[in-house]
PDB file of C-alpha atoms in Angstrom:
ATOM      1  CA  UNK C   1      19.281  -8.013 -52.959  1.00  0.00           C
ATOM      2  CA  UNK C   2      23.105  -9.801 -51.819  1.00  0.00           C
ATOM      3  CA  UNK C   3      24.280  -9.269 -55.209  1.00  0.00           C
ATOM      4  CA  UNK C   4      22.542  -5.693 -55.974  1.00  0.00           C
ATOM      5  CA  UNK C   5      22.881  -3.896 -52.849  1.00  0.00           C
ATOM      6  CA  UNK C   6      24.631  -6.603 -50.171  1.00  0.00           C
ATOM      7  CA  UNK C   7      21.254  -7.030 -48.266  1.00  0.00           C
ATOM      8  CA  UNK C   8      22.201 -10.820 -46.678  1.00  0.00           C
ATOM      9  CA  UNK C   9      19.512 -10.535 -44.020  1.00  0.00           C
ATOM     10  CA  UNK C  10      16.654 -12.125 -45.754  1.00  0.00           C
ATOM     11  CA  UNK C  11      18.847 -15.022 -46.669  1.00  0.00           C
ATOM     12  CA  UNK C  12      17.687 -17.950 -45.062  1.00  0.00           C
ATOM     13  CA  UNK C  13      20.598 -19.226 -42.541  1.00  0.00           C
ATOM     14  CA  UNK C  14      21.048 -22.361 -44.911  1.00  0.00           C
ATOM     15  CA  UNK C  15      22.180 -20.627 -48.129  1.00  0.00           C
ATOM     16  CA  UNK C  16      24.413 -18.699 -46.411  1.00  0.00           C
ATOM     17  CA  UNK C  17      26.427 -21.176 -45.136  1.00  0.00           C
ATOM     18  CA  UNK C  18      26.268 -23.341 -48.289  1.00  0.00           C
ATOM     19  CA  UNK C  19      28.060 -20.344 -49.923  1.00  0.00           C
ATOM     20  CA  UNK C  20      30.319 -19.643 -46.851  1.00  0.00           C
ATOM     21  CA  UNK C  21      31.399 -23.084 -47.448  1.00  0.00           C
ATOM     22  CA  UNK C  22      32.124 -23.223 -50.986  1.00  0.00           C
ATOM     23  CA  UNK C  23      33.862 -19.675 -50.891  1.00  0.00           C
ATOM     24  CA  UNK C  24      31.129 -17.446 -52.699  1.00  0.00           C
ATOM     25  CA  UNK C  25      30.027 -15.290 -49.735  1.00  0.00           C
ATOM     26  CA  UNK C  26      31.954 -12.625 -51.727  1.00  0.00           C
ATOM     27  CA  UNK C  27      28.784 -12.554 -54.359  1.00  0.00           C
ATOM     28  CA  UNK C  28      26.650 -11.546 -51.430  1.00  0.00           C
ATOM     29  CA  UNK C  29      28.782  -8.876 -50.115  1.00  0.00           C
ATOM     30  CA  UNK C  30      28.601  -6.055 -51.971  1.00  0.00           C
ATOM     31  CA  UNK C  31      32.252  -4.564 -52.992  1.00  0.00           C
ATOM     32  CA  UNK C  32      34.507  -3.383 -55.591  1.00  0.00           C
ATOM     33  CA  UNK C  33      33.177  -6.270 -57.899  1.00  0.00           C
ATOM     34  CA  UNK C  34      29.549  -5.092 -58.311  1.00  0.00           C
ATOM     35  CA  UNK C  35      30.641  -1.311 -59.026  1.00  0.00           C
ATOM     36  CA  UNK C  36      33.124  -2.031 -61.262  1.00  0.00           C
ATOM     37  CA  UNK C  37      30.331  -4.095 -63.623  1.00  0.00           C
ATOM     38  CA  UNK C  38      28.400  -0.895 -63.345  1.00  0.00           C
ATOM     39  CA  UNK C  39      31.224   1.789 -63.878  1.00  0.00           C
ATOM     40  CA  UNK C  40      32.436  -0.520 -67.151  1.00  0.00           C
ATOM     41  CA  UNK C  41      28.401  -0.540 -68.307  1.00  0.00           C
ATOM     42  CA  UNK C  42      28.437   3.039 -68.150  1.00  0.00           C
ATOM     43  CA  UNK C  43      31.721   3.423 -70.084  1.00  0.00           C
ATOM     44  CA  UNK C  44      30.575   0.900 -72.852  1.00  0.00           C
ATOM     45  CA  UNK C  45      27.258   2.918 -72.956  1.00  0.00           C
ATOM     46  CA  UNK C  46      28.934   6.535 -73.153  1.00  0.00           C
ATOM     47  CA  UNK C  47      32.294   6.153 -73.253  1.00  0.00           C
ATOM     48  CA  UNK C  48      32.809   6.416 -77.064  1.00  0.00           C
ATOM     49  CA  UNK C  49      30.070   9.073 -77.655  1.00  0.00           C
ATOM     50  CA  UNK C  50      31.009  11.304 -74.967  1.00  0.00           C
ATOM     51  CA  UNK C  51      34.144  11.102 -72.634  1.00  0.00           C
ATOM     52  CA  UNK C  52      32.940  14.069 -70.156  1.00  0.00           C
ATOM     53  CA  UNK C  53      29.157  12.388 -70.205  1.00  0.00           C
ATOM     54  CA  UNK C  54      30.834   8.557 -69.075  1.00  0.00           C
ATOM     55  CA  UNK C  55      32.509  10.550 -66.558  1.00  0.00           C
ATOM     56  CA  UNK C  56      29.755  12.459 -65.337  1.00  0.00           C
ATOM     57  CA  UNK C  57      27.862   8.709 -65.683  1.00  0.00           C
ATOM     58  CA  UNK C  58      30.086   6.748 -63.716  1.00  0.00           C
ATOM     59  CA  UNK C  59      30.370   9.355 -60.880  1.00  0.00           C
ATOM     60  CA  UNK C  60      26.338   9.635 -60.617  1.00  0.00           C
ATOM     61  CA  UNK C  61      26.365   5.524 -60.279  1.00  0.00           C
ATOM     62  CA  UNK C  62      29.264   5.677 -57.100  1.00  0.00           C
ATOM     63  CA  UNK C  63      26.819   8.670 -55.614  1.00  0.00           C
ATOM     64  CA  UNK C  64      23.894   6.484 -56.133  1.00  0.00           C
ATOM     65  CA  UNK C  65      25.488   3.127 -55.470  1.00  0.00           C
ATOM     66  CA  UNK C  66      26.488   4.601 -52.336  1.00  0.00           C
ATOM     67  CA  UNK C  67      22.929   5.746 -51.050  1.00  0.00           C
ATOM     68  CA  UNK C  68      21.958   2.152 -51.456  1.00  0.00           C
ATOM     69  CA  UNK C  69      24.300   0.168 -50.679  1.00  0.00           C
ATOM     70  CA  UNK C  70      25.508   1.485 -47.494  1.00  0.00           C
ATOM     71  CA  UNK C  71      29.264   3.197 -46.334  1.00  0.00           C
ATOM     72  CA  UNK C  72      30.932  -0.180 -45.219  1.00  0.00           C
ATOM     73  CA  UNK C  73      34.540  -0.076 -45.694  1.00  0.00           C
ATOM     74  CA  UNK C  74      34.781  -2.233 -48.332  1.00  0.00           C
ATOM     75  CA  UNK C  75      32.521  -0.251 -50.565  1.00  0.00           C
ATOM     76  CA  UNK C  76      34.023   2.826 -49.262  1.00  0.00           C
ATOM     77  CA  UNK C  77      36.990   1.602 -50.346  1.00  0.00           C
ATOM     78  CA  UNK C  78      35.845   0.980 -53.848  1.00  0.00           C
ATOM     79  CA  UNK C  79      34.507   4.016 -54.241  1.00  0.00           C
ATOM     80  CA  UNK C  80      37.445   6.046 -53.446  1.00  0.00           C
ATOM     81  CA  UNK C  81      39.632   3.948 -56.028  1.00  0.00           C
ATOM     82  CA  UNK C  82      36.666   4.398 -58.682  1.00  0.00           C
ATOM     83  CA  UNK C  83      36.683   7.484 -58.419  1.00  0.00           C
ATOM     84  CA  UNK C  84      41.073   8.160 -58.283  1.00  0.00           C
ATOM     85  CA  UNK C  85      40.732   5.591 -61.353  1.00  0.00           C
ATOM     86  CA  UNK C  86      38.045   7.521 -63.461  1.00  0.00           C
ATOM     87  CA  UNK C  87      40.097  11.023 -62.873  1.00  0.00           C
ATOM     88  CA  UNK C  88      42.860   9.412 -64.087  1.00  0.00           C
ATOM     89  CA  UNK C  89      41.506   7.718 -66.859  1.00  0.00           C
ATOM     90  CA  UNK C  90      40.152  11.432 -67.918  1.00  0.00           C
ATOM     91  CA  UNK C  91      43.064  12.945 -67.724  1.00  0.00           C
ATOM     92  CA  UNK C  92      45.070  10.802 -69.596  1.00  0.00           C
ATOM     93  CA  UNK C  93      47.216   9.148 -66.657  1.00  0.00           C
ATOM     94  CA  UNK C  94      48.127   5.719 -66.192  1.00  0.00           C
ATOM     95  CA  UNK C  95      46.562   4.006 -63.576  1.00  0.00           C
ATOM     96  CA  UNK C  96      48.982   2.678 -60.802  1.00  0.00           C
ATOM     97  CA  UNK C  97      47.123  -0.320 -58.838  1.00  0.00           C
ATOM     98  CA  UNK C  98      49.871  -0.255 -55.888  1.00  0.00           C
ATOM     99  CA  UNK C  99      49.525   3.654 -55.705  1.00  0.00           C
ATOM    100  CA  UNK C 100      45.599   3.581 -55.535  1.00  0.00           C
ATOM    101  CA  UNK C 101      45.714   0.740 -52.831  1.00  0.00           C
ATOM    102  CA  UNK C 102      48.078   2.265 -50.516  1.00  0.00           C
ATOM    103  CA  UNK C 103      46.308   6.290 -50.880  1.00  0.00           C
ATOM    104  CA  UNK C 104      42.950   4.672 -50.589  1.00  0.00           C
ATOM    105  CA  UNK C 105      43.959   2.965 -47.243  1.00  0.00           C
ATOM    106  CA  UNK C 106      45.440   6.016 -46.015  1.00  0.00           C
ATOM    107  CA  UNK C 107      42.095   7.948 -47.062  1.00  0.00           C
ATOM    108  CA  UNK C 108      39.801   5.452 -45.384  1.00  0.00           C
ATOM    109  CA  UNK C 109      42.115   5.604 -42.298  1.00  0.00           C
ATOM    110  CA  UNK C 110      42.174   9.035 -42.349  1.00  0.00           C
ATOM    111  CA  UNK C 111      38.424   9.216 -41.941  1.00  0.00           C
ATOM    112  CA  UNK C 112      37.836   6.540 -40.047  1.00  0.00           C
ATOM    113  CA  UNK C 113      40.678   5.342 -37.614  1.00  0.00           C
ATOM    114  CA  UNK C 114      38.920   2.696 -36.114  1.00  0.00           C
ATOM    115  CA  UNK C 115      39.223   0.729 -39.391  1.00  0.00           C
ATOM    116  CA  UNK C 116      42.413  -0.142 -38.487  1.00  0.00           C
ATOM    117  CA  UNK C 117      41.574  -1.851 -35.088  1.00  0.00           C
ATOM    118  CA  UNK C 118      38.233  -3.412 -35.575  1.00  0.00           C
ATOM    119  CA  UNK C 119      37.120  -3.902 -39.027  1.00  0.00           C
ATOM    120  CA  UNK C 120      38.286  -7.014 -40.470  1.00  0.00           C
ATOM    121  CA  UNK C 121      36.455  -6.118 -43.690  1.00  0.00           C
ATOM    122  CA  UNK C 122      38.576  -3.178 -44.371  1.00  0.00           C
ATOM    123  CA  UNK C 123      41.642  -5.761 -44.256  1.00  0.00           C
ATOM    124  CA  UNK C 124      40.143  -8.451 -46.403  1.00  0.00           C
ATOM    125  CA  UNK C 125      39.086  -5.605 -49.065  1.00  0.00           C
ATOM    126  CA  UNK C 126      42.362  -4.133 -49.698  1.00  0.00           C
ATOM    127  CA  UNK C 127      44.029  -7.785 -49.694  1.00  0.00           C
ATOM    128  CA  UNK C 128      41.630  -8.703 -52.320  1.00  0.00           C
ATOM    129  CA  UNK C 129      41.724  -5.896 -54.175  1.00  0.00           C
ATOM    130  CA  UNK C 130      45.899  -6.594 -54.236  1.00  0.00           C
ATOM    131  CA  UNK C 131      45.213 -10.069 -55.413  1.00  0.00           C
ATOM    132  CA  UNK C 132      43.374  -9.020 -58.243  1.00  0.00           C
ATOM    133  CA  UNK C 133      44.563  -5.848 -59.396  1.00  0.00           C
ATOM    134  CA  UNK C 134      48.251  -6.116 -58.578  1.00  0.00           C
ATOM    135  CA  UNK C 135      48.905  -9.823 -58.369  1.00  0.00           C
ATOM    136  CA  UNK C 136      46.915 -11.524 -60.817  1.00  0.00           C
ATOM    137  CA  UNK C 137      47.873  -9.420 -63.379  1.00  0.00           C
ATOM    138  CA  UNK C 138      51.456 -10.551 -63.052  1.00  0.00           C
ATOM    139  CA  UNK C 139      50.686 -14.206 -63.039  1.00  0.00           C
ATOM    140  CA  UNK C 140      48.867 -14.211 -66.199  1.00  0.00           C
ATOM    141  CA  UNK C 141      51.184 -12.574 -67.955  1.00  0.00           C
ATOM    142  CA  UNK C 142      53.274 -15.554 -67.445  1.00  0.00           C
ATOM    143  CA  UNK C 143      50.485 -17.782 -69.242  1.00  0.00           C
ATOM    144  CA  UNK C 144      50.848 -18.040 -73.114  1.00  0.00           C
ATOM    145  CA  UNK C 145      48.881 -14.937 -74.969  1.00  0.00           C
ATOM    146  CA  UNK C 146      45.998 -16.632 -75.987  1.00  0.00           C
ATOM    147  CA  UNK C 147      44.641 -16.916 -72.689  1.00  0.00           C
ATOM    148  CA  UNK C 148      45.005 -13.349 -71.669  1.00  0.00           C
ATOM    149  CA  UNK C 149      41.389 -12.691 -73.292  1.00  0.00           C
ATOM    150  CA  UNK C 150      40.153 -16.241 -71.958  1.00  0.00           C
ATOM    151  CA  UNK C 151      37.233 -15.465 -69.421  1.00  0.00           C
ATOM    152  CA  UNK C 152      37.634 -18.814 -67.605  1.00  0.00           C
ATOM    153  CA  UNK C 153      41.509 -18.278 -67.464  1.00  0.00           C
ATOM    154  CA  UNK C 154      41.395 -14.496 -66.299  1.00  0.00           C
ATOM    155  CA  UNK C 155      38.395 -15.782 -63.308  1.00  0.00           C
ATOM    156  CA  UNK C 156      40.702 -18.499 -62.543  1.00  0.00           C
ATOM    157  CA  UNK C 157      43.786 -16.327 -62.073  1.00  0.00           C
ATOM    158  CA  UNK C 158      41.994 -13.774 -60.215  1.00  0.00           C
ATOM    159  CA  UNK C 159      39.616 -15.955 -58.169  1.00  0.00           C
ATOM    160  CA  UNK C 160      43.018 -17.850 -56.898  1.00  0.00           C
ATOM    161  CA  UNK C 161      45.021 -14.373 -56.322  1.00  0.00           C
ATOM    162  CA  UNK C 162      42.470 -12.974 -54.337  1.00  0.00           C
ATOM    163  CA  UNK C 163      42.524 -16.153 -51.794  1.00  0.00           C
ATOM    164  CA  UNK C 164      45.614 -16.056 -51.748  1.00  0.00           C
ATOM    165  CA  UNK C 165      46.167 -12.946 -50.731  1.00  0.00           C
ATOM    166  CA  UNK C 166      43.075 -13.380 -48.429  1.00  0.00           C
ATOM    167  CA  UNK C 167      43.483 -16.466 -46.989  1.00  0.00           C
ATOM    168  CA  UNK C 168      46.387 -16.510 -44.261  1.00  0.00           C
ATOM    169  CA  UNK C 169      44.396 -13.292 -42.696  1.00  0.00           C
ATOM    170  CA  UNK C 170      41.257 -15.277 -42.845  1.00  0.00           C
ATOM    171  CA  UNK C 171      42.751 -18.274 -40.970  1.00  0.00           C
ATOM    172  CA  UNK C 172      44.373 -15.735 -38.818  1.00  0.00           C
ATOM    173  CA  UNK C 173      40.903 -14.660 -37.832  1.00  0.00           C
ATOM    174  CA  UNK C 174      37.817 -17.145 -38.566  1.00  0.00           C
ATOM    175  CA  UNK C 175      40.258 -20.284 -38.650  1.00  0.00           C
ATOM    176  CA  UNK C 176      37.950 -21.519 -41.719  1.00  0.00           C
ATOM    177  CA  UNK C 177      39.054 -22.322 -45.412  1.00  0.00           C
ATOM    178  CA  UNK C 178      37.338 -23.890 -48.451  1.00  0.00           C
ATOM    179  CA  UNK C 179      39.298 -26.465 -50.627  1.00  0.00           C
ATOM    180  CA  UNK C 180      36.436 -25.290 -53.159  1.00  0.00           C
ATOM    181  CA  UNK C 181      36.698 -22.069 -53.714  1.00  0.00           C
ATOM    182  CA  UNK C 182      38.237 -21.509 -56.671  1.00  0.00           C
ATOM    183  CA  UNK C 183      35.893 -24.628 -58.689  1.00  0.00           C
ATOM    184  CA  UNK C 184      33.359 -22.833 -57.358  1.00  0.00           C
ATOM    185  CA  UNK C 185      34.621 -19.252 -58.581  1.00  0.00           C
ATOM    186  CA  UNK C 186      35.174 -20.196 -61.840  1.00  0.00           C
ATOM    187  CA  UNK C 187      31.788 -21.596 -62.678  1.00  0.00           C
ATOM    188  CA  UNK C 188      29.526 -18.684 -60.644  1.00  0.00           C
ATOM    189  CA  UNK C 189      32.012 -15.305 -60.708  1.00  0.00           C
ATOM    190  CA  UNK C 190      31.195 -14.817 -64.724  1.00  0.00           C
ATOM    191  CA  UNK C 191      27.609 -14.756 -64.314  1.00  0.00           C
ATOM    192  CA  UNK C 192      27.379 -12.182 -62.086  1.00  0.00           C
ATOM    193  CA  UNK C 193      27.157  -9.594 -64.578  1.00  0.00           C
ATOM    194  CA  UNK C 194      24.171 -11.258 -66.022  1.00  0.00           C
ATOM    195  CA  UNK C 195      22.408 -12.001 -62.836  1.00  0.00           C
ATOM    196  CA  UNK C 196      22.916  -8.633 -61.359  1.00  0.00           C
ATOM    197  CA  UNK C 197      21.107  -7.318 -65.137  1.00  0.00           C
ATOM    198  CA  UNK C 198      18.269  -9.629 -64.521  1.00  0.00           C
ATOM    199  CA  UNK C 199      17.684  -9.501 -61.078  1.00  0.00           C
ATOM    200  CA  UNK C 200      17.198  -5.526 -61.783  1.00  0.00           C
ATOM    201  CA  UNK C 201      14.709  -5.990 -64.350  1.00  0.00           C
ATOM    202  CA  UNK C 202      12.843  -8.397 -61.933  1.00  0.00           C
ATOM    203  CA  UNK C 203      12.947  -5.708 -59.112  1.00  0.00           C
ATOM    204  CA  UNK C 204      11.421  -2.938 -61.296  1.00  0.00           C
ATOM    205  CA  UNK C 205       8.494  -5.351 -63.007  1.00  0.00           C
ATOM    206  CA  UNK C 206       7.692  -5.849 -59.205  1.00  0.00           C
ATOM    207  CA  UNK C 207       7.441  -2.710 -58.631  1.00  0.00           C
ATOM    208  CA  UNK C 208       5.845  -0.880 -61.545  1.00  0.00           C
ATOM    209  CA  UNK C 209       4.265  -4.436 -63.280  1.00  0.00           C
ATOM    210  CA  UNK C 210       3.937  -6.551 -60.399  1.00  0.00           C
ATOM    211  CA  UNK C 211       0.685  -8.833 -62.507  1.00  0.00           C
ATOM    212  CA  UNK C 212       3.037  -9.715 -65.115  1.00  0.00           C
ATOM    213  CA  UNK C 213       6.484  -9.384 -62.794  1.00  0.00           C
ATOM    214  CA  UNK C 214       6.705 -13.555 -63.149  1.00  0.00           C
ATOM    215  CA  UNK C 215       7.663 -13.301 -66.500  1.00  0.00           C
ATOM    216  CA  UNK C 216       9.868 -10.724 -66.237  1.00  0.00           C
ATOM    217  CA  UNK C 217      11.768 -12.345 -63.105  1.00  0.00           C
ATOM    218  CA  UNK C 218      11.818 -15.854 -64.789  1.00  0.00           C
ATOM    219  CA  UNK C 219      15.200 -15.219 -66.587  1.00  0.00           C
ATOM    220  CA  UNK C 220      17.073 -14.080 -63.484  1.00  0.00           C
ATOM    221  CA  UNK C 221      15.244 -17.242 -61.690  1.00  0.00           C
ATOM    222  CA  UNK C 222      17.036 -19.437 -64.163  1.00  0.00           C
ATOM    223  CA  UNK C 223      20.545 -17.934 -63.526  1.00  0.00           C
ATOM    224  CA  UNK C 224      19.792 -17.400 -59.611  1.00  0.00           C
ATOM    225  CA  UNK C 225      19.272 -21.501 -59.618  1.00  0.00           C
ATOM    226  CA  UNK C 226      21.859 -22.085 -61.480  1.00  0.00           C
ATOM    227  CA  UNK C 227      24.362 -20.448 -59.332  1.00  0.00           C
ATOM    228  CA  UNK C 228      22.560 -21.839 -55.805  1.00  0.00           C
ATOM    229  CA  UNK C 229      22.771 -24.972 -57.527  1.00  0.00           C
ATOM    230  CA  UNK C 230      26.458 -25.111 -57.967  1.00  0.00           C
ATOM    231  CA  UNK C 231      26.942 -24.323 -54.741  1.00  0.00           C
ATOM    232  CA  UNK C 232      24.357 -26.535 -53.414  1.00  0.00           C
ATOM    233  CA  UNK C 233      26.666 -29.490 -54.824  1.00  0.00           C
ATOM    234  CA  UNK C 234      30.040 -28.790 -54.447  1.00  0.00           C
ATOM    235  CA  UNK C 235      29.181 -28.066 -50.604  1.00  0.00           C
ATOM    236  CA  UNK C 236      27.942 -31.873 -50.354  1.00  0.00           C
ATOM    237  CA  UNK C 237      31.613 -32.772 -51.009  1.00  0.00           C
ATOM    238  CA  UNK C 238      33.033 -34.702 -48.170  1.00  0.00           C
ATOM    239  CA  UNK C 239      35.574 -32.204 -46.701  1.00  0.00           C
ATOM    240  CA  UNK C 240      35.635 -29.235 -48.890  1.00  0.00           C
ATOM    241  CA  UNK C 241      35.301 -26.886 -45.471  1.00  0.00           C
ATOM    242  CA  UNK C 242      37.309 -27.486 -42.814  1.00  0.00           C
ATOM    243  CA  UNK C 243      36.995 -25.162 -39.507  1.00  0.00           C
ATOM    244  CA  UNK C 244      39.802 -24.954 -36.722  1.00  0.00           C
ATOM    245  CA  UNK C 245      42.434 -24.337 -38.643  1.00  0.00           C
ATOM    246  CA  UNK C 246      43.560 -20.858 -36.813  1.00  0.00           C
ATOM    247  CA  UNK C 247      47.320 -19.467 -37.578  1.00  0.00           C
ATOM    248  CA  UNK C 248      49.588 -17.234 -35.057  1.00  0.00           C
ATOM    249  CA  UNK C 249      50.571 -13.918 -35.498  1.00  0.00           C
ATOM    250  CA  UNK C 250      54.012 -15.096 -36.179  1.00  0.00           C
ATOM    251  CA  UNK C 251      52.717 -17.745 -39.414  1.00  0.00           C
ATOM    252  CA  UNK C 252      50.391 -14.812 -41.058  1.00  0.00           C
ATOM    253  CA  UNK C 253      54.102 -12.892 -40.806  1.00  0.00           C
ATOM    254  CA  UNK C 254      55.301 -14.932 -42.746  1.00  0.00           C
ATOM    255  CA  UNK C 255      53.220 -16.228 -45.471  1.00  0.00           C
ATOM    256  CA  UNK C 256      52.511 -12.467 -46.288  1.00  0.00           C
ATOM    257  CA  UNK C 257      56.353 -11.662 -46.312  1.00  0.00           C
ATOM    258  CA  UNK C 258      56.646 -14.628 -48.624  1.00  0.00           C
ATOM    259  CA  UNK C 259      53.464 -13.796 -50.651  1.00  0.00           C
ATOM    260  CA  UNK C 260      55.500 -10.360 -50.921  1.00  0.00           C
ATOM    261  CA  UNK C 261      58.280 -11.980 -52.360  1.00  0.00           C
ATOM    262  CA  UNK C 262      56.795 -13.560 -54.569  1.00  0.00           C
ATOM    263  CA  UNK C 263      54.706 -10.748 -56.404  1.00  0.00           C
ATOM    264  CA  UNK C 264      58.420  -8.526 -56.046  1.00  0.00           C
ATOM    265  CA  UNK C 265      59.933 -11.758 -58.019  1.00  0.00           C
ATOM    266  CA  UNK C 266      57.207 -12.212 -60.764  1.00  0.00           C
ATOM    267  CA  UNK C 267      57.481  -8.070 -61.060  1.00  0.00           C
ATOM    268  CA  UNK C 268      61.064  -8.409 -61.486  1.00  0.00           C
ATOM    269  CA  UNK C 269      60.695 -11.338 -64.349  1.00  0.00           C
ATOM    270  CA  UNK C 270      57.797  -9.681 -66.015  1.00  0.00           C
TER     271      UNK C 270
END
């Protein structure tokens, strides 16, 4: 249910904090991640038959995703730059990462005001979203072409651009960081897309099959374990989390102005 729908209720209290540790509560929280797998599913599926039916697809799943999942800001947010990238995709326009960030804030804003003040999910989303649509791009270009199609490389890249981009605000706010994360990224992030698959089939054998829903469930099982395993592991590392680590105002200033500097220099060189 985390990585469908971003139901972490039922979780018990243990394997959340094993993933809060290890930098994987992401997988749990339902965001841009999980409807971009589905929008890309539906493009594969349609998108070479019939560019008006993908279209038509992909904005059913948002509608749909949306009843399920919930209207937190971070999925609001991804739904709103879904669906600015799918009309522009249709009609033949290049899709601007920068430009969809910054009219997608002021959309949520717009709406909903109090984002700005109290939601610190709203903040993390878009900083993510930065890291791995706007900054991550620019790094790997910088890496030799024959990893620009490399899985491992492009979950790296993105994996370390995101916490990048998210971690001064995080210390800022929680005062907690994982020396983990990105290990820990790299070996869970790519089977996502499988385990999301499978862990639908398993939900709908319960429900229609439910005397032969074990065998039906045992594949997503497999990949489920895996994945808690992982984490299970690298979270027995001496030190990998460290708490009380809070910055000022002034220091998350500054490590953003220099994070911004640093994108404006790779744009430059790229």
């Amino acid at each position: 249910l985390g990585l469908l729908v971003g139901q972490r209720n039922t979780l018990p209290p243990e394997v959340s904090q094993t993933l809060l540790m290890v930098g994987l509560t992401h997988i749990i929280a339902v965001s841009g991640y999980n409807l971009t797998i589905l929008l890309r599913a539906s493009k594969n599926l349609l998108g070479k038959r019939s560019k008006r039916q993908a279209t038509l697809l992909s904005l059913a799943l948002i509608a749909i995703f949306l009843l399920f999942a919930g209207q937190s800001a971070s999925i609001v947010r991804a739904a709103i730059v879904s669906v600015l990238s799918i009309a522009a995709l249709y009609y033949g326009r290049q899709v601007k990462p920068l430009v969809l960030i910054m009219l997608a804030a002021a959309i949520t804003a717009y709406a909903k005001p109090y984002y700005i003040w109290t939601d610190v999910s709203w903040y993390l989303s878009f900083l993510a979203f930065f890291g791995v649509m706007v900054l991550a791009p620019l790094v790997i270009r910088r890496f030799p072409k024959r990893l620009h199609e490399s899985l491992v490389a492009n979950v790296a890249i993105e994996s370390l651009c995101a916490e990048l981009m998210t971690l001064p605000y995080v210390l800022h706010i929680f005062g907690q960081m994982s020396f983990i994360g990105l290990v820990s990224n790299v070996l869970v992030v790519a089977f996502i897309p499988l385990a999301m698959l499978l862990s639908l089939f398993a939900g709908i054998a319960g429900m229609l099959l439910p005397a032969f829903a074990g065998w039906f469930a045992w594949p997503a099982q497999l990949v489920l374990t895996y994945m808690l395993d992982i984490a299970t592991i690298l979270s027995r590392i001496p030190h990998v989390f460290v708490q009380n680590l809070a910055l000022s105002l002034l220091q998350l200033v500054i490590l953003y102005a220099a994070l911004a500097g640093f994108t404006y220099l790779l744009y430059r060189r790229t």
